[in-house]
Amino acid sequence: MSETQTDTPNTPAVNSAIPEAELERLTDDIVAALKTVYDPEIPVDIYELGLIYKVDIADDRQVAVEMTLTTPNCPSAAELPGMVEGAVASVGGVAGATVNLTFDPPWDQGRMSEEARLALNLW
């Protein structure tokens, strides 16, 4: 079984059994789903915050998300992974989702998009 791994979730990798057009749609829809999940303490979605490190779409349409938190002591640590898993699993064509937390490398503000910096006034 080959897997499609994207370090940047909106750039599908090659060598997948899933047709390219469908893979692109899945990738776009997964990113859109990730953008619906917000850290309850920060008014920016987790995707724009740079908390998503990797998205793997397997040939069987199981999706594995590797993500981090702003800090290991994040008060939302218990709920955010479940929210991410639910959002990704709700995408049409996704068979299931799992979320793995990592703190390597640690998150820093440099991972935030310009949109997130603007929303948080961090220039």
Tab-separated table of C-alpha atoms in Angstrom, residues 32-117:
chain	number	residue	atom	x	y	z
A	32	ALA	CA	-10.912	23.555	4.647
A	33	ALA	CA	-11.996	21.233	7.476
A	34	LEU	CA	-8.826	22.001	9.454
A	35	LYS	CA	-9.575	25.709	9.089
A	36	THR	CA	-12.853	25.194	10.983
A	37	VAL	CA	-10.981	24.163	14.135
A	38	TYR	CA	-9.924	26.966	16.462
A	39	ASP	CA	-7.816	26.957	19.574
A	40	PRO	CA	-10.403	28.189	22.119
A	41	GLU	CA	-7.909	30.708	23.508
A	42	ILE	CA	-6.752	32.160	20.181
A	43	PRO	CA	-9.120	33.638	17.559
A	44	VAL	CA	-7.247	31.981	14.655
A	45	ASP	CA	-7.755	28.513	13.181
A	46	ILE	CA	-5.178	25.814	13.866
A	47	TYR	CA	-4.118	25.582	10.215
A	48	GLU	CA	-3.193	29.263	9.975
A	49	LEU	CA	-1.515	29.043	13.389
A	50	GLY	CA	0.825	26.447	11.896
A	51	LEU	CA	-0.170	23.669	14.276
A	52	ILE	CA	-0.575	21.128	11.464
A	53	TYR	CA	2.779	19.558	10.629
A	54	LYS	CA	1.798	16.747	8.269
A	55	VAL	CA	-1.211	15.136	6.616
A	56	ASP	CA	-0.959	11.592	5.209
A	57	ILE	CA	-3.715	10.306	2.938
A	58	ALA	CA	-3.404	6.547	2.511
A	59	ASP	CA	-4.675	4.658	-0.517
A	60	ASP	CA	-7.543	3.330	1.630
A	61	ARG	CA	-8.467	6.986	2.362
A	62	GLN	CA	-7.462	6.822	6.004
A	63	VAL	CA	-5.971	10.177	6.971
A	64	ALA	CA	-3.247	10.618	9.594
A	65	VAL	CA	-2.616	14.124	10.869
A	66	GLU	CA	0.509	15.084	12.753
A	67	MET	CA	0.042	18.240	14.739
A	68	THR	CA	1.382	20.164	17.667
A	69	LEU	CA	0.054	22.610	20.215
A	70	THR	CA	1.280	26.101	21.010
A	71	THR	CA	2.721	24.688	24.229
A	72	PRO	CA	2.813	21.234	25.872
A	73	ASN	CA	0.824	22.781	28.749
A	74	CYS	CA	-1.933	24.016	26.425
A	75	PRO	CA	-5.261	23.958	28.304
A	76	SER	CA	-6.944	22.673	25.105
A	77	ALA	CA	-4.618	19.666	24.775
A	78	ALA	CA	-7.370	17.231	25.688
A	79	GLU	CA	-9.934	18.550	23.211
A	80	LEU	CA	-8.081	19.858	20.137
A	81	PRO	CA	-6.901	16.485	18.743
A	82	GLY	CA	-10.451	15.129	18.929
A	83	MET	CA	-11.791	18.232	17.222
A	84	VAL	CA	-9.216	17.826	14.423
A	85	GLU	CA	-9.987	14.127	14.051
A	86	GLY	CA	-13.721	14.837	13.815
A	87	ALA	CA	-13.277	17.648	11.288
A	88	VAL	CA	-11.051	15.568	8.995
A	89	ALA	CA	-13.218	12.443	9.326
A	90	SER	CA	-16.266	14.475	8.248
A	91	VAL	CA	-14.746	15.225	4.818
A	92	GLY	CA	-16.508	13.351	2.034
A	93	GLY	CA	-14.356	10.507	0.749
A	94	VAL	CA	-12.271	10.179	3.925
A	95	ALA	CA	-12.596	6.703	5.455
A	96	GLY	CA	-11.300	7.721	8.881
A	97	ALA	CA	-8.832	9.977	10.647
A	98	THR	CA	-6.241	9.750	13.375
A	99	VAL	CA	-4.318	12.544	15.036
A	100	ASN	CA	-0.845	12.247	16.502
A	101	LEU	CA	0.514	15.002	18.720
A	102	THR	CA	4.175	15.903	18.550
A	103	PHE	CA	6.303	18.596	20.079
A	104	ASP	CA	9.273	17.990	17.787
A	105	PRO	CA	9.930	20.557	16.544
A	106	PRO	CA	8.327	22.808	19.115
A	107	TRP	CA	5.806	25.282	17.726
A	108	ASP	CA	6.867	28.912	17.466
A	109	GLN	CA	5.281	32.036	16.013
A	110	GLY	CA	7.351	31.656	12.852
A	111	ARG	CA	4.982	28.847	11.769
A	112	MET	CA	2.013	31.222	11.638
A	113	SER	CA	0.662	32.415	8.300
A	114	GLU	CA	0.507	36.099	7.423
A	115	GLU	CA	-3.269	35.845	7.875
A	116	ALA	CA	-2.796	34.634	11.464
A	117	ARG	CA	-0.216	37.329	12.203
